[in-house]
mmCIF file of C-alpha atoms in Angstrom:
data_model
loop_
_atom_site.group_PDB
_atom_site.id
_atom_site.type_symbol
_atom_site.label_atom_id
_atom_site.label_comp_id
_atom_site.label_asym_id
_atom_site.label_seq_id
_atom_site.Cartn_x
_atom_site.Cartn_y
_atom_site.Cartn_z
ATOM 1 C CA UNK A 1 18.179 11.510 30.183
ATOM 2 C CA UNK A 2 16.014 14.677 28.988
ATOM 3 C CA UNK A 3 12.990 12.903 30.480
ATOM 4 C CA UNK A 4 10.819 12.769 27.745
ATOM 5 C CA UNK A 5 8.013 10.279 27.243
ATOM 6 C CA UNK A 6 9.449 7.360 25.250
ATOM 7 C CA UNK A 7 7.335 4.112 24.168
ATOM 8 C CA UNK A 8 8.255 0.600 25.326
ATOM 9 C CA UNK A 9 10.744 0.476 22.129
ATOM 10 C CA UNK A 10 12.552 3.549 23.096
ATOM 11 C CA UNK A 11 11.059 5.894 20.631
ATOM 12 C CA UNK A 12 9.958 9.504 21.266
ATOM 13 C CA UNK A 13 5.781 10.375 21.591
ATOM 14 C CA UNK A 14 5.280 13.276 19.632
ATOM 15 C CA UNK A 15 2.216 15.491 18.746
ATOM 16 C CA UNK A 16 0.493 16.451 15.550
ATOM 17 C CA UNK A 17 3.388 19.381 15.613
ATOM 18 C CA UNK A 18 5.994 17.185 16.655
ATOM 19 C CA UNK A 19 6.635 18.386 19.751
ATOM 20 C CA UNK A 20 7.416 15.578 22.593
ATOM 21 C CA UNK A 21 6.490 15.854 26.065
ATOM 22 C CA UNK A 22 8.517 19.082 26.366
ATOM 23 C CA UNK A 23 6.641 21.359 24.111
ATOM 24 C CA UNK A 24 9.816 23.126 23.544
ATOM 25 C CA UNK A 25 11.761 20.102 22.039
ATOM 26 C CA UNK A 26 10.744 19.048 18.657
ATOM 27 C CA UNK A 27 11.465 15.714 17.233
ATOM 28 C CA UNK A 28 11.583 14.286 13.805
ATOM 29 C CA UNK A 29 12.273 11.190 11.630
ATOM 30 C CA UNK A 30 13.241 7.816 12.637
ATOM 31 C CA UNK A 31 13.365 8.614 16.462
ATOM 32 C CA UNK A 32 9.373 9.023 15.902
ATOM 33 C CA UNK A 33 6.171 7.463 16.870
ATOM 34 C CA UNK A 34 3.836 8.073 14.353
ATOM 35 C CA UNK A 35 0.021 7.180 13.490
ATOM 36 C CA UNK A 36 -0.473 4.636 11.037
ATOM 37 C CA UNK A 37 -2.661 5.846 7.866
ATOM 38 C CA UNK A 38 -4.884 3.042 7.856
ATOM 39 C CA UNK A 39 -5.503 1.416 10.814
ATOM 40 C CA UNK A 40 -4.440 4.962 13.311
ATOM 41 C CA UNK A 41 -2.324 2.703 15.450
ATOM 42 C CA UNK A 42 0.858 3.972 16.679
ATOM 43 C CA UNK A 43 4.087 2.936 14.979
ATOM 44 C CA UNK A 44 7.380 3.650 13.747
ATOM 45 C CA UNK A 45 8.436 3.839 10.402
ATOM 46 C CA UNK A 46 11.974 4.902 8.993
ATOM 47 C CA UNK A 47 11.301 6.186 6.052
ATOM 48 C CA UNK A 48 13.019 9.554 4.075
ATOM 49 C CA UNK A 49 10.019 10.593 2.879
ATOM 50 C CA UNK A 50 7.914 11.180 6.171
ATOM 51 C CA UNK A 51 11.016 12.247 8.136
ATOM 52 C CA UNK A 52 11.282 15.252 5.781
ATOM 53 C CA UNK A 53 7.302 16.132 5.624
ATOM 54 C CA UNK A 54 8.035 16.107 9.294
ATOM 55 C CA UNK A 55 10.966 18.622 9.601
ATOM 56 C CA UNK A 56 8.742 20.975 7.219
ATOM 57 C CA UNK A 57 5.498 20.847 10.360
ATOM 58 C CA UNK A 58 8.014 21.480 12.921
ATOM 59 C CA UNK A 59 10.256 23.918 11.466
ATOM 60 C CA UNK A 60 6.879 25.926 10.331
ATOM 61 C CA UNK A 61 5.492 24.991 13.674
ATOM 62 C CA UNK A 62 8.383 26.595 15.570
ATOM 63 C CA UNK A 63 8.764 29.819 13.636
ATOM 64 C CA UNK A 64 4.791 30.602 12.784
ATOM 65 C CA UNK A 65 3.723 28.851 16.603
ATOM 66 C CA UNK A 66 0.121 27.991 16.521
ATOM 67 C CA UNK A 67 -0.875 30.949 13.803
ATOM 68 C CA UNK A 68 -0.443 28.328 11.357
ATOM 69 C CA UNK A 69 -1.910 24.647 11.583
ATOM 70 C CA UNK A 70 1.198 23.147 10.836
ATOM 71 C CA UNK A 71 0.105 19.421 11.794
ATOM 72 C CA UNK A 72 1.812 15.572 10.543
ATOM 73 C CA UNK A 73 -1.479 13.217 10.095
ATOM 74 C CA UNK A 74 0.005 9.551 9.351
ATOM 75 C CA UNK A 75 2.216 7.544 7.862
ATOM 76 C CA UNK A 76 1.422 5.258 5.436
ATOM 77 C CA UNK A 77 4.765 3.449 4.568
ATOM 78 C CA UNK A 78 4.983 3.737 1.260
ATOM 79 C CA UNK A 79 8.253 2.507 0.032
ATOM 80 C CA UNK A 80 10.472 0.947 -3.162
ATOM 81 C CA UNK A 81 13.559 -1.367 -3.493
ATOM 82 C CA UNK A 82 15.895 -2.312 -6.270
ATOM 83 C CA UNK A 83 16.878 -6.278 -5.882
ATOM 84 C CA UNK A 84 19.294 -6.779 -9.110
ATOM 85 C CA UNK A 85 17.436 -6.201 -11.624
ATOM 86 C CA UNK A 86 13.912 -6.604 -10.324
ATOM 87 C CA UNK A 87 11.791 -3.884 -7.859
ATOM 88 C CA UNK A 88 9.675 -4.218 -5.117
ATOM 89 C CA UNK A 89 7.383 -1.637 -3.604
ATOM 90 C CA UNK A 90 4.305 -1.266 -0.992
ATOM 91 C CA UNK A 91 2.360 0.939 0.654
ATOM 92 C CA UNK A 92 -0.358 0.998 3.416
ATOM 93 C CA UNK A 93 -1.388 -2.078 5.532
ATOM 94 C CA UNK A 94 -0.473 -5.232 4.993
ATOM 95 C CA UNK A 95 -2.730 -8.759 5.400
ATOM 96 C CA UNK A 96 -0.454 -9.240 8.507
ATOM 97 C CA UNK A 97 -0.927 -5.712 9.535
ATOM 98 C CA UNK A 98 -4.508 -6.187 9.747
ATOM 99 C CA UNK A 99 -4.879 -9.516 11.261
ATOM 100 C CA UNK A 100 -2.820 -7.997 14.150
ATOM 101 C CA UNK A 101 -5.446 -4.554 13.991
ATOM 102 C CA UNK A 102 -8.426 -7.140 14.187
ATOM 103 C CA UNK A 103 -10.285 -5.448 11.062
ATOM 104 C CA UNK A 104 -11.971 -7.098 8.063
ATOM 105 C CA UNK A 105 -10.128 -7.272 4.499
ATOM 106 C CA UNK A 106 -10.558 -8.804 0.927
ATOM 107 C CA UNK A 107 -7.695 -9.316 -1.101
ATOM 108 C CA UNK A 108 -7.267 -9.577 -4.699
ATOM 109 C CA UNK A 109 -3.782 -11.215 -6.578
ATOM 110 C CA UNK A 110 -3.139 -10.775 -10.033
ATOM 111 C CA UNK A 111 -0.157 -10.759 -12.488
ATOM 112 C CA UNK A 112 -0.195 -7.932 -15.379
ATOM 113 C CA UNK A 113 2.452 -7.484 -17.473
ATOM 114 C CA UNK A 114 4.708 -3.683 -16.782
ATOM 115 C CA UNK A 115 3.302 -1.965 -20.452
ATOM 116 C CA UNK A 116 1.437 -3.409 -23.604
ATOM 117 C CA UNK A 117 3.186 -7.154 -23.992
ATOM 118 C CA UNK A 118 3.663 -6.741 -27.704
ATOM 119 C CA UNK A 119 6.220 -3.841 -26.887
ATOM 120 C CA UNK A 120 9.802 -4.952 -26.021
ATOM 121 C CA UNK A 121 11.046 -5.058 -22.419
ATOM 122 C CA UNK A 122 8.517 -6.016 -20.192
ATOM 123 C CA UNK A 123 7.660 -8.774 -17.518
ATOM 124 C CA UNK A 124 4.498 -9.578 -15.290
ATOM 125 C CA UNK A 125 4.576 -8.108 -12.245
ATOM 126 C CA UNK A 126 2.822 -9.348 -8.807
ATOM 127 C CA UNK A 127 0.519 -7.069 -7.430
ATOM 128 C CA UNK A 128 -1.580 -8.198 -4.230
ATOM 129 C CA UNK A 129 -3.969 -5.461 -2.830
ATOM 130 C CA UNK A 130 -6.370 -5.289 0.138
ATOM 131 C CA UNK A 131 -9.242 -3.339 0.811
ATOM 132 C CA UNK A 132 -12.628 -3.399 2.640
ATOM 133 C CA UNK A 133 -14.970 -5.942 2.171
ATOM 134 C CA UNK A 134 -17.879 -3.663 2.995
ATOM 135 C CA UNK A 135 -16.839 -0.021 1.063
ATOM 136 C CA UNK A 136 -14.147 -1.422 -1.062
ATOM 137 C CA UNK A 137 -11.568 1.244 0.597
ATOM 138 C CA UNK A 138 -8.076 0.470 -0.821
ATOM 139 C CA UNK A 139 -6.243 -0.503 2.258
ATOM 140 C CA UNK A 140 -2.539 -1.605 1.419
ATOM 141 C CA UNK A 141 -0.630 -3.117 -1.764
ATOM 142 C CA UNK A 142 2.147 -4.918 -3.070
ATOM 143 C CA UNK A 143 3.865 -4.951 -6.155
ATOM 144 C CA UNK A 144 7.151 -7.112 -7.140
ATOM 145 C CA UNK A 145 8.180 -7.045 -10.758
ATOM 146 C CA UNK A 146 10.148 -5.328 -13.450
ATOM 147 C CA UNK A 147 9.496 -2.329 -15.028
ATOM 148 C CA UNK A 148 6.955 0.007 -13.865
ATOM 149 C CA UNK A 149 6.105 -1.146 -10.263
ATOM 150 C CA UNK A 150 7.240 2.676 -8.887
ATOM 151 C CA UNK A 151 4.681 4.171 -10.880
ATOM 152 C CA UNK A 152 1.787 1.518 -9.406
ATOM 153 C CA UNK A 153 3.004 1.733 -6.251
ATOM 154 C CA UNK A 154 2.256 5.810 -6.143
ATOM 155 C CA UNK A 155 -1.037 5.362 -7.924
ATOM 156 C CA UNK A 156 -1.951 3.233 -4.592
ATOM 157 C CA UNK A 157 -0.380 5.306 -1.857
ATOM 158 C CA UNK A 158 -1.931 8.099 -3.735
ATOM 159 C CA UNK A 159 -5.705 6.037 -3.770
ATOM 160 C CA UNK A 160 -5.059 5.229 0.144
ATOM 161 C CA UNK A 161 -4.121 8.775 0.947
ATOM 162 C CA UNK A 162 -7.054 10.083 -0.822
ATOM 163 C CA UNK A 163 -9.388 7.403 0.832
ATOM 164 C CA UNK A 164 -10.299 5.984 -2.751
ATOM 165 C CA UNK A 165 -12.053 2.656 -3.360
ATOM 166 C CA UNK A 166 -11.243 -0.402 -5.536
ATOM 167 C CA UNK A 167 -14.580 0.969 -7.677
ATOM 168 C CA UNK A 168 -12.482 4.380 -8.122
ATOM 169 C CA UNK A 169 -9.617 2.452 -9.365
ATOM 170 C CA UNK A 170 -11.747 1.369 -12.320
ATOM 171 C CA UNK A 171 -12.384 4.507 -13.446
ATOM 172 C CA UNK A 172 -8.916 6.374 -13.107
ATOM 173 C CA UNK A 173 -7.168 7.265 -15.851
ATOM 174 C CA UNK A 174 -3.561 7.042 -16.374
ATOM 175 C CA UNK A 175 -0.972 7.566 -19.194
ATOM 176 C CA UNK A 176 -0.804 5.396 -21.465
ATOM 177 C CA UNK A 177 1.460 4.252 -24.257
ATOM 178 C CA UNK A 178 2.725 0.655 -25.683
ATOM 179 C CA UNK A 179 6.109 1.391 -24.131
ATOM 180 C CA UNK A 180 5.303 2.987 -20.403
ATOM 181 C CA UNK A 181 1.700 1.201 -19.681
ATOM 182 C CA UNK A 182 -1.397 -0.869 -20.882
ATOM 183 C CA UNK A 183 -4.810 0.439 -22.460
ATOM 184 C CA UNK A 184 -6.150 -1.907 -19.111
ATOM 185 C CA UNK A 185 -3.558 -0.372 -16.271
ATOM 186 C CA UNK A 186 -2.425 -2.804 -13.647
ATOM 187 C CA UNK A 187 -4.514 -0.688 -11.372
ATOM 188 C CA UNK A 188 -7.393 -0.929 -13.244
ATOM 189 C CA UNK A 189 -6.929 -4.453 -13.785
ATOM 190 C CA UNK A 190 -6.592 -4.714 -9.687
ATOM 191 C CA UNK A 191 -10.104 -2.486 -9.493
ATOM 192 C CA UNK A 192 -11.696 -4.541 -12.024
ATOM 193 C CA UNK A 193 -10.652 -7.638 -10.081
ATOM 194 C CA UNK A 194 -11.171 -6.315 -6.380
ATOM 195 C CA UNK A 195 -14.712 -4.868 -7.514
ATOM 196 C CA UNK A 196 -16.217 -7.694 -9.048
ATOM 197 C CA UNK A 197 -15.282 -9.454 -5.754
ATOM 198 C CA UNK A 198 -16.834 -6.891 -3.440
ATOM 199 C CA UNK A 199 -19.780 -6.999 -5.865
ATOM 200 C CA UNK A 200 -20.608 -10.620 -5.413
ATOM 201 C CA UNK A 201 -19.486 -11.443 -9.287
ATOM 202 C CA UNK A 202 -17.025 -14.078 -8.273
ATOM 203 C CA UNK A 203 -16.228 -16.045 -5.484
ATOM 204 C CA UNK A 204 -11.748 -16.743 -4.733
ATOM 205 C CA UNK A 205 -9.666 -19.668 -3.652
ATOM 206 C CA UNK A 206 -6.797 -18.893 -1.678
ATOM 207 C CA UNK A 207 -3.789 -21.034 -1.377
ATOM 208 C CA UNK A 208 -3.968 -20.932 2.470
ATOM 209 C CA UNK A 209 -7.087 -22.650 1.914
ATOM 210 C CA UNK A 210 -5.526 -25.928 0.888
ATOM 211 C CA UNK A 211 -6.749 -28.459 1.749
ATOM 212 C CA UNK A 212 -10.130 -26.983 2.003
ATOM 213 C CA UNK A 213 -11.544 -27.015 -1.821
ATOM 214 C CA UNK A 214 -15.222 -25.045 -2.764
ATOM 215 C CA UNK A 215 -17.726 -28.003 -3.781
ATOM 216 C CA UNK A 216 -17.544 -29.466 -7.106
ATOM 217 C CA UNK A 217 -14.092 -28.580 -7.788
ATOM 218 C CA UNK A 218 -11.652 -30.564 -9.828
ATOM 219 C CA UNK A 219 -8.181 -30.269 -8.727
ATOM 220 C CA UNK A 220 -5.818 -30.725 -11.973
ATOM 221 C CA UNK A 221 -2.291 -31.022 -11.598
ATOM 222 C CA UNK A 222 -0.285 -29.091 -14.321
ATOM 223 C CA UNK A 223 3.133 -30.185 -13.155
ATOM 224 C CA UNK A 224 5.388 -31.975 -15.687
ATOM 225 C CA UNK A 225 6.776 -35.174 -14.409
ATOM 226 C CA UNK A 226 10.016 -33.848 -13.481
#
């Protein structure tokens, strides 16, 4: 009714100060199309945490005007949930994401436990994380588990943000005791695993793959009889 540009989906086109087509109206949050961190395509993502980074560019936008390069890049969609007793968090593109974007990824799984498994009170957790097959440029992740998949989860929004590569996340160094983490971090563990993929030292078989099996392989059924 204001006659400002929507998308197709009804949401408001904004510019790098949040201003829609009407440079005097400002708009923030879920109402938002936004740029997508990794692959720059335009999206929408309701999320707290970007809505609020938001209100900061145009509320400094609209009392310091363009004195001060008040300016929202992307949004990566970094994000956690509490199911019961378990947690589930993920951040940047997803393999679906990029199928749809048309652009090249690896992808590593692996299953670490939360801290050191000789302390009480931890659990493997699922990480998955994709990156570039060429530079090794962390590109999204996953992480279901237990107890400490927050803290992973803001290592790799951090590593995306900051354009790392899986060969960075072998060398960062995080806190660690028996009780919060492992001497090996998950994210090591997934740059460890990720790098000696992108450096040719192993070759992965994907379940999608079934029934498509590498030469040579043996195929050895683990399950009981029941």
């Amino acid at each position: 009714a204001a006659g400002l540009a929507l998308t197709e989906r009804g949401a408001l086109v904004v510019n790098e100060h949040q201003q829609t087509s009407d440079p005097l109206v400002y708009a923030v949050g879920d109402s938002v199309q936004v740029r997508d961190t990794v692959t720059g395509s335009p999206i929408v993502v309701p999320l707290a945490g970007p809505a609020n980074r938001q209100g900061r560019v145009a509320a400094d936008h609209m009392v310091r005007g363009t004195g001060r390069s008040a300016r929202y890049s992307s949004t990566q969609g970094t994000s956690v949930v509490k199911v019961f007793e378990m947690t589930a968090g993920a951040t940047g593109a997803t393999e679906r994401t990029l199928q749809a974007a048309g652009r090249e990824y690896a992808k590593v799984y692996l299953h670490p436990n939360g801290h050191a498994s000789y302390y009480p009170g931890t659990a493997p957790m699922h990480m998955k994380v994709v990156f570039d097959p060429q530079d090794g440029t962390v590109l999204g992740a996953q992480v279901a588990g237990y107890d400490g998949v927050d803290k992973r989860i803001d290592v790799f929004a951090m590593a995306i943000r900051a354009g790392m590569t899986v060969e960075d996340l072998e060398e960062v160094e995080l806190a660690y005791a028996p009780p919060y983490g492992s001497a090996k971090d998950p994210v090591n563990m997934a740059g460890f695993q990720a790098a000696n993929l992108l450096r040719g030292d192993l070759d992965l078989w994907y379940a999608e793959e079934w029934p498509a099996l590498p030469d040579g392989s043996v195929l050895l059924d683990v399950r009981s009889p029941r």
